[in-house]
PDB file of C-alpha atoms and ligand atoms in Angstrom:
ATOM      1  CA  UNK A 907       1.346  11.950  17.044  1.00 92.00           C
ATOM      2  CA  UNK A 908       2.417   8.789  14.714  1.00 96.00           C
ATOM      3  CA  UNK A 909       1.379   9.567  11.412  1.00 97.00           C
ATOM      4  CA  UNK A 910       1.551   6.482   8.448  1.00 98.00           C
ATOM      5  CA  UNK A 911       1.614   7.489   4.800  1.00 98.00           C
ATOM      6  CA  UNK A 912      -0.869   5.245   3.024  1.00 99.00           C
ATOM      7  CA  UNK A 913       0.731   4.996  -0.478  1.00 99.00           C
ATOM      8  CA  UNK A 914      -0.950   3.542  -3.665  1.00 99.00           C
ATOM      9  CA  UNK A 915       0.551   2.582  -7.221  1.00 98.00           C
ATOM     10  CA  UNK A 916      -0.362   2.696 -10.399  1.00 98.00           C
ATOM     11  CA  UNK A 917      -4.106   2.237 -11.726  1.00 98.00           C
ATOM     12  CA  UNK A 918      -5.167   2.530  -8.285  1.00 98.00           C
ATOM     13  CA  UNK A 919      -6.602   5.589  -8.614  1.00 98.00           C
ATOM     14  CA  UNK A 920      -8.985   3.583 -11.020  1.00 97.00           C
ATOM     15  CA  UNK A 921     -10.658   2.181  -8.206  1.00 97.00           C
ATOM     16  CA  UNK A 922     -14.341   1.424  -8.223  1.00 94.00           C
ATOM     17  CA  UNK A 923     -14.488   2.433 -12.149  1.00 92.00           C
ATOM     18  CA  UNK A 924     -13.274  -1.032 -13.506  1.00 88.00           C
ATOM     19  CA  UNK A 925     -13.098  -4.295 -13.002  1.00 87.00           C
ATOM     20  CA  UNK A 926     -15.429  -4.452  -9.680  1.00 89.00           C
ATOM     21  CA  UNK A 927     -15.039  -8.013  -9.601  1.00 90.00           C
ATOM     22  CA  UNK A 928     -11.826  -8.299  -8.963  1.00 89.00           C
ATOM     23  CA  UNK A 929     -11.189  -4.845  -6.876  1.00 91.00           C
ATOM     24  CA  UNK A 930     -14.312  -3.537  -5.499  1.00 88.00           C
ATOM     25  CA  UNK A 931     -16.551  -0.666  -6.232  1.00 92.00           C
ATOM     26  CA  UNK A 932     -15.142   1.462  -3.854  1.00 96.00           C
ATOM     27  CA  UNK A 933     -13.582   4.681  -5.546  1.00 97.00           C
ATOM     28  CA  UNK A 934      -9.695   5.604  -4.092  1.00 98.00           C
ATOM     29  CA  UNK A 935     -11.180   9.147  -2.603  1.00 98.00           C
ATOM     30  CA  UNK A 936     -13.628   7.043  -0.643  1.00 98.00           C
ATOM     31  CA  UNK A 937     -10.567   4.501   0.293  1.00 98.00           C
ATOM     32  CA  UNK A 938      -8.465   7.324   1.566  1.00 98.00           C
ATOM     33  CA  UNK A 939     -11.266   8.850   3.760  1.00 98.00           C
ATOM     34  CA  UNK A 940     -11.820   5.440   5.005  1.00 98.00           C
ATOM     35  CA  UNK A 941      -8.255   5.118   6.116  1.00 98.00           C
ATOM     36  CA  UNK A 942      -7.906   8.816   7.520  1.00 98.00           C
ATOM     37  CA  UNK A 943     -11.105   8.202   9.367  1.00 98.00           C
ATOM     38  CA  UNK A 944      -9.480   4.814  10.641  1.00 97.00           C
ATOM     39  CA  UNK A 945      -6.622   6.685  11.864  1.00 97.00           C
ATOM     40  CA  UNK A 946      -8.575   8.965  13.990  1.00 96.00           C
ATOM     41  CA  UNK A 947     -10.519   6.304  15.512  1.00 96.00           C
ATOM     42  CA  UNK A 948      -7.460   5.114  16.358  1.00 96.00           C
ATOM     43  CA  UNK A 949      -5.281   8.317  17.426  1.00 96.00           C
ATOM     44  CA  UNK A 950      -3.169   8.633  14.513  1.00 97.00           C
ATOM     45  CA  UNK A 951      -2.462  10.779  11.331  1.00 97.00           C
ATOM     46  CA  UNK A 952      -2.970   8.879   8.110  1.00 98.00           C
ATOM     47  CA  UNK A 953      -1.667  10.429   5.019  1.00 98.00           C
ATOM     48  CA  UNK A 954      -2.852   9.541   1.503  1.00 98.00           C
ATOM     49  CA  UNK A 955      -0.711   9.888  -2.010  1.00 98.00           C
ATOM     50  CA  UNK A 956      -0.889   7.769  -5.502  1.00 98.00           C
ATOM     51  CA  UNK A 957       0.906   8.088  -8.289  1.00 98.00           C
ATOM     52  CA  UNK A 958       1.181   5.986 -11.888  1.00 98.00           C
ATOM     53  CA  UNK A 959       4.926   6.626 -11.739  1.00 98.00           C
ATOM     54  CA  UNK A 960       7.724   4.670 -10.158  1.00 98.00           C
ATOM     55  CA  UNK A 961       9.852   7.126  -9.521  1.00 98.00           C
ATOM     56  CA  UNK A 962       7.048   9.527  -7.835  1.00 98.00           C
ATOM     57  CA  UNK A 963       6.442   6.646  -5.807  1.00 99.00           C
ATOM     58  CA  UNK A 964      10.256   6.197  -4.897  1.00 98.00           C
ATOM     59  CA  UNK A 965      10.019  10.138  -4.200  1.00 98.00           C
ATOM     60  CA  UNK A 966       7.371   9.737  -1.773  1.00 98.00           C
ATOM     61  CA  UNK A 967       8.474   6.784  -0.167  1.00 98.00           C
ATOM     62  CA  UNK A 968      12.285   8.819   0.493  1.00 98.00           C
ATOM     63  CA  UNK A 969       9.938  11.510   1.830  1.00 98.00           C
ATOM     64  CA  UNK A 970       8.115   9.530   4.000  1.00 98.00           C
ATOM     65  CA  UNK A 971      11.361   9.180   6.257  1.00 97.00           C
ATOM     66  CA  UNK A 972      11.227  11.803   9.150  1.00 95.00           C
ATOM     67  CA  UNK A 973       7.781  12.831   8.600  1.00 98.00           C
ATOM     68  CA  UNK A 974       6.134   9.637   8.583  1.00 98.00           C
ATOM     69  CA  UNK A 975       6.478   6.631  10.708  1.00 98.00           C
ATOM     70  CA  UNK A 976       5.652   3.840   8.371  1.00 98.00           C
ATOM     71  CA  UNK A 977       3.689   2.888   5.313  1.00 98.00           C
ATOM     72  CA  UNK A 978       1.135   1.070   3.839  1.00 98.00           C
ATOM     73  CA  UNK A 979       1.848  -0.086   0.381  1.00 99.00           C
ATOM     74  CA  UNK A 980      -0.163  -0.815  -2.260  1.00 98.00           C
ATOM     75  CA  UNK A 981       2.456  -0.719  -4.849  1.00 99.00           C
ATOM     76  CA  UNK A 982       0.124  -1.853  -7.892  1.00 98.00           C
ATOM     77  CA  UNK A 983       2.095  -3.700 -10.592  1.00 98.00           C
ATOM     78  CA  UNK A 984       5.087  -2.320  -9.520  1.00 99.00           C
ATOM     79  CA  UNK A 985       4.822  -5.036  -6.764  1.00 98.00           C
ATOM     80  CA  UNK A 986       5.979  -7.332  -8.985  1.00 98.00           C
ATOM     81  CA  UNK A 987       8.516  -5.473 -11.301  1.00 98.00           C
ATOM     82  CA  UNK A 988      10.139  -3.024  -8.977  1.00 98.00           C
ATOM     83  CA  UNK A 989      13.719  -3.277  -7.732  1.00 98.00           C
ATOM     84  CA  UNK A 990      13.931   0.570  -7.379  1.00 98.00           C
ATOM     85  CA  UNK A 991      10.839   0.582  -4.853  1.00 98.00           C
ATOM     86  CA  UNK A 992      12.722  -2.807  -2.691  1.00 98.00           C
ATOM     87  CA  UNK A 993      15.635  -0.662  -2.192  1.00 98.00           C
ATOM     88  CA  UNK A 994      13.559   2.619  -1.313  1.00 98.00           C
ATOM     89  CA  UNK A 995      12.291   0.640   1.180  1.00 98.00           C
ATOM     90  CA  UNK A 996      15.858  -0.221   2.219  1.00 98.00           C
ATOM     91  CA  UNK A 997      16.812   3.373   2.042  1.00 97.00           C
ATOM     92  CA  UNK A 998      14.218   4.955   4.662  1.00 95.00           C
ATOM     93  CA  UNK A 999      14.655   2.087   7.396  1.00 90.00           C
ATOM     94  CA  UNK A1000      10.582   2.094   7.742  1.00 98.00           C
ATOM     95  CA  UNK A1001       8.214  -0.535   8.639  1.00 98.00           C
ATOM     96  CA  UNK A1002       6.459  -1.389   5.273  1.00 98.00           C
ATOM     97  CA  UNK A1003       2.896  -3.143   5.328  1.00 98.00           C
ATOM     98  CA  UNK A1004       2.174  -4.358   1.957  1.00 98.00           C
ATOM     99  CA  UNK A1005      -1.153  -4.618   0.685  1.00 98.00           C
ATOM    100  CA  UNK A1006      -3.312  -5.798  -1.738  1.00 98.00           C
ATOM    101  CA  UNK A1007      -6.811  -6.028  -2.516  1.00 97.00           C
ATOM    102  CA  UNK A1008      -7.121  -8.998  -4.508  1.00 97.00           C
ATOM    103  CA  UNK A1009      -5.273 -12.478  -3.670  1.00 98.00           C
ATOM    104  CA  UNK A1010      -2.604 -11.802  -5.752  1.00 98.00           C
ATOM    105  CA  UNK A1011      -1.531 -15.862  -4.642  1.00 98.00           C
ATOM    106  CA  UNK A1012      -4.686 -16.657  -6.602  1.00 98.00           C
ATOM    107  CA  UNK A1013      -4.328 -14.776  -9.496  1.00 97.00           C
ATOM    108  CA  UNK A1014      -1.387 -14.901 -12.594  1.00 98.00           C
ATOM    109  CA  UNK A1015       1.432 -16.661 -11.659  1.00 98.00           C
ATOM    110  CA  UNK A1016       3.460 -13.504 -12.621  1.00 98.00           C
ATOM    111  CA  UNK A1017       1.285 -11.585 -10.220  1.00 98.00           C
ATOM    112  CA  UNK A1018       2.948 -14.409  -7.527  1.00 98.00           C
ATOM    113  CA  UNK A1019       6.251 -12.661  -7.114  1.00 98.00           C
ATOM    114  CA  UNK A1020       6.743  -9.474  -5.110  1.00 98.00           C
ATOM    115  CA  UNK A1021       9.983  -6.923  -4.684  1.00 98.00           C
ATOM    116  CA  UNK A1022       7.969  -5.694  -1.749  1.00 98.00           C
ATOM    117  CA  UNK A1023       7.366  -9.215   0.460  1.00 98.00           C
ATOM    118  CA  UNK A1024      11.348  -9.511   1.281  1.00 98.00           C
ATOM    119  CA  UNK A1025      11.853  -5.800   2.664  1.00 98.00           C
ATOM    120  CA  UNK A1026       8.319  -5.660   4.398  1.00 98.00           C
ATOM    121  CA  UNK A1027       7.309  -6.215   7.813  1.00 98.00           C
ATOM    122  CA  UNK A1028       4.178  -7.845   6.774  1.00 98.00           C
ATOM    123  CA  UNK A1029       1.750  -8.479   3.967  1.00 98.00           C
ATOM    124  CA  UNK A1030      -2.299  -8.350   3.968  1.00 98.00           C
ATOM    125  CA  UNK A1031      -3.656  -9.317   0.595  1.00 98.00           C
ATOM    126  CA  UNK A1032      -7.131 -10.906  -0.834  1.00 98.00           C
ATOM    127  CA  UNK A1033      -9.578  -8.886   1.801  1.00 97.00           C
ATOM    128  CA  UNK A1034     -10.633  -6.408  -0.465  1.00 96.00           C
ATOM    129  CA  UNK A1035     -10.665  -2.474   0.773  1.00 97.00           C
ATOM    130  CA  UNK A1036     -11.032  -3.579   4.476  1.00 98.00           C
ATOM    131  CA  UNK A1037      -7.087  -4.902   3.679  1.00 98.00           C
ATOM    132  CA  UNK A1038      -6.169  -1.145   3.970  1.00 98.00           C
ATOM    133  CA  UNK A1039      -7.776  -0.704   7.654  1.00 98.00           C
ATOM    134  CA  UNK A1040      -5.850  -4.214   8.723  1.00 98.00           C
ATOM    135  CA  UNK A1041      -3.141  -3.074   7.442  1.00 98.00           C
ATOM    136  CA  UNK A1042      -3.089   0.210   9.655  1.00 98.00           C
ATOM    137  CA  UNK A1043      -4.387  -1.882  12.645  1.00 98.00           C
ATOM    138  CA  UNK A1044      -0.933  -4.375  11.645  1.00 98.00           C
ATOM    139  CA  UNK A1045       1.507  -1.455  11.690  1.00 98.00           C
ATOM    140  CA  UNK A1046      -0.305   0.804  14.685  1.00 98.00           C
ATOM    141  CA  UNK A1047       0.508  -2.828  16.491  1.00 97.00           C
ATOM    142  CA  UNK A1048       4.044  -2.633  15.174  1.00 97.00           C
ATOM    143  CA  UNK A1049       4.531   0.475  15.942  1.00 96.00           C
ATOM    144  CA  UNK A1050       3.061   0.458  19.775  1.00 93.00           C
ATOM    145  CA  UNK A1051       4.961  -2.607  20.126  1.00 58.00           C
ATOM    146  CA  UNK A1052       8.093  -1.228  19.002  1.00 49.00           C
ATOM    147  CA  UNK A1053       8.135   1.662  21.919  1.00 43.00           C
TER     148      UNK A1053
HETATM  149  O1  LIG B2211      -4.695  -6.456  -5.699  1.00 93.93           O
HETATM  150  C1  LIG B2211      -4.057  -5.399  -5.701  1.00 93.93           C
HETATM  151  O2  LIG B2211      -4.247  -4.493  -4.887  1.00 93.93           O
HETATM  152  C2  LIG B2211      -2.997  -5.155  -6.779  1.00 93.93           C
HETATM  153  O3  LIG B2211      -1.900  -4.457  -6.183  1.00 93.93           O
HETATM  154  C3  LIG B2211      -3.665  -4.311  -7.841  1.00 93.93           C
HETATM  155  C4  LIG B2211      -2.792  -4.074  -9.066  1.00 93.93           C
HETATM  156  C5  LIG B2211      -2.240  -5.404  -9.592  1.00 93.93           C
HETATM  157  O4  LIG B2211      -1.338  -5.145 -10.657  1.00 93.93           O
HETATM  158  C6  LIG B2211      -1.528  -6.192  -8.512  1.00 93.93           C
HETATM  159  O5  LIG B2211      -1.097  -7.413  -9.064  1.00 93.93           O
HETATM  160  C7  LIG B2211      -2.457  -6.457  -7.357  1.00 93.93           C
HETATM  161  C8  LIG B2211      -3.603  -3.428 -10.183  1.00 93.93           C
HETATM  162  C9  LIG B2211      -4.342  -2.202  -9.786  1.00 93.93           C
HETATM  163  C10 LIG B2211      -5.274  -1.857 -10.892  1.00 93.93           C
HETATM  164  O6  LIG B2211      -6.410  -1.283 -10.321  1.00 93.93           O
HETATM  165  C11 LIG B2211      -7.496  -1.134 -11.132  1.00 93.93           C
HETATM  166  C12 LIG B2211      -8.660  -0.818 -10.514  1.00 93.93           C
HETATM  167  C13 LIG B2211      -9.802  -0.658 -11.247  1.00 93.93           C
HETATM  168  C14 LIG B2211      -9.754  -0.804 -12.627  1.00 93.93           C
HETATM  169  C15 LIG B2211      -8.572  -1.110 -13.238  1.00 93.93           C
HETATM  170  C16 LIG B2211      -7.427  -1.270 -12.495  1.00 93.93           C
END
């Protein structure tokens, strides 16, 4: 069965405690059940991690390579800082969808800028939580399309 790791950065797991207006009031438990139900609507395994720390997150993505079959990436700030998450994504040869809730085009223009965009097959942003079910939908499509 394809299985995609749904991976989330820092803060993340503040979800639908702060800032509402600019990320929702959804909470990241009921984000991941959203996206495992998603999955078994649409025949696949979805697997859910966050972490606050960029080298948990490089851990996971590393991981992610022979049990997984791609991601989706919501890599937080690290987005826009990380060199050590671009070349992770180098490293396991998997389709990447990045994602983000907010526009991040219409935000900061340090927020305009991402390590993730060059080694990713696609990006969703600005949609809110139903980014993380197009996202799926964008890399079940990849996927099918790739075999
Ligand atoms: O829009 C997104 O999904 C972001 O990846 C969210 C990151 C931000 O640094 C990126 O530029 C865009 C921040 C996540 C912080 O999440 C919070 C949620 C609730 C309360 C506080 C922070």
């Amino acid at each position: 069965m394809t299985s995609v790791l749904v991976l989330n950065g820092p803060n993340l797991n503040l979800l639908g405690t702060r800032q509402p207006e600019i990320y929702g009031a959804t909470t990241l438990p009921e984000v991941e059940q959203l996206c495992r139900d998603h999955g078994t609507a649409q025949g696949i395994e979805v697997i859910c991690a966050q972490s606050n720390h960029e080298g948990a997150l490089v851990d996971a993505i590393h991981a992610a390579k022979g049990a997984h079959d791609g991601i989706v990436l919501n890599a937080g700030a690290y987005t826009h800082t990380s060199i050590a998450l671009h070349d992770a994504i180098l490293g396991t040869e998997l389709p990447v969808v990045e994602l983000h809730l907010s526009n991040i085009h219409a935000r900061e223009a340090f927020r305009h800028h991402s390590y993730i965009a060059p080694v990713a097959i696609g990006m969703i942003c600005g949609f809110g939580v139903s980014g993380y079910t197009l996202a799926l939908d964008a890399l079940i499509g990849h996927l099918g399309a790739r075999t």
